[in-house]
Each structure stands twice: as structure tokens, then as C-alpha cells.
Amino acid sequence: MKSVILRTASNYLLPLLLLFSVFILLRGHYSPGGGFVGGLMASIAFVLHAFANKLENTRKLLRFPPGSFIPVGLAIGFLSGLAPVFVGKPFLTALWFDTPVLIVGLVGTPLFFDIGVFFVVIGITLTILFNISENIL
């Protein structure tokens, strides 16, 4: 797109939207939402950047192909579900550390599961949208 206003705004909005997506991710491990909604928000940030600054520039900004986020997220989610098995509890049982972390609060396996979902959603969404936009343009 050739709009200077959109290009400039997207450059400033990208870090803000990514920061907001991380906020939603961290908020969601106590409440509904979290990884899925945060991943969609991060994907929207990259799609907005791609519309304004061409797809090639957004791909360079990501540094990795969007599809590579999917196995990373699946591995994080699977390992967070597997961790309780090692202490004798069923798969996907929530384990929490006793000491809260600054800003994040209590850290446990649900947070890591949400982080895995976050990466899977980013990978799937950007892969689909980037492939569609490459085939259209």
C-alpha cells in the first residue's frame, strides 16, 4: 500500500500491538483468553505491518518463516502438559510455583501451555495469510 500515513502508523503500532498481545497472554493464564487471543493480536500486528510495508519487509522482520512457530509452540505446549507426569500427576494437571514473579504473578504449567498456544496461533495465522496474499498479489 502506498499510504505514507498507514506505513508510518504501522511502524509505531507494531511494537504497541505486540506488547499488548503479551499483556493479554500473561493476563489470560488467570482468566479465559490468553494464548489464543494474544496470538491473534500478534498476528494482526504483523498483518497490518505487511499491508503497509510489503510482505517481504515483514518476512525480514520476523527472521523465521511463520510456519516454524508451529512446532515450537506445539513442543512448549506438549512439554508443559507432560511436566506433571514426572511428579506423579496426570497429563495436563496444573503445577504452580509457590513464589510469584514480578508483573507475571504465579508461574505454572498453564502459563507455558498458553505460551505454546500463542506461538501456534501466530504460526498458523501468518502462514495462511502470507500464503493467501502471495497468491493474490
Short mmCIF file of C-alpha atoms in Angstrom, two decimals, residues 12 26 49 68 80 88 115 123 137:
data_model
loop_
_atom_site.label_atom_id
_atom_site.label_comp_id
_atom_site.label_asym_id
_atom_site.label_seq_id
_atom_site.Cartn_x
_atom_site.Cartn_y
_atom_site.Cartn_z
CA TYR A 12 4.62 2.64 15.57
CA LEU A 26 0.01 -13.01 30.65
CA HIS A 49 2.73 -4.23 9.01
CA SER A 68 8.44 -22.54 12.16
CA SER A 80 4.04 -28.18 29.78
CA GLY A 88 3.23 -38.46 39.53
CA ILE A 115 2.76 -19.59 25.53
CA GLY A 123 2.41 -19.60 13.10
CA LEU A 137 -0.54 -10.32 -5.42
#
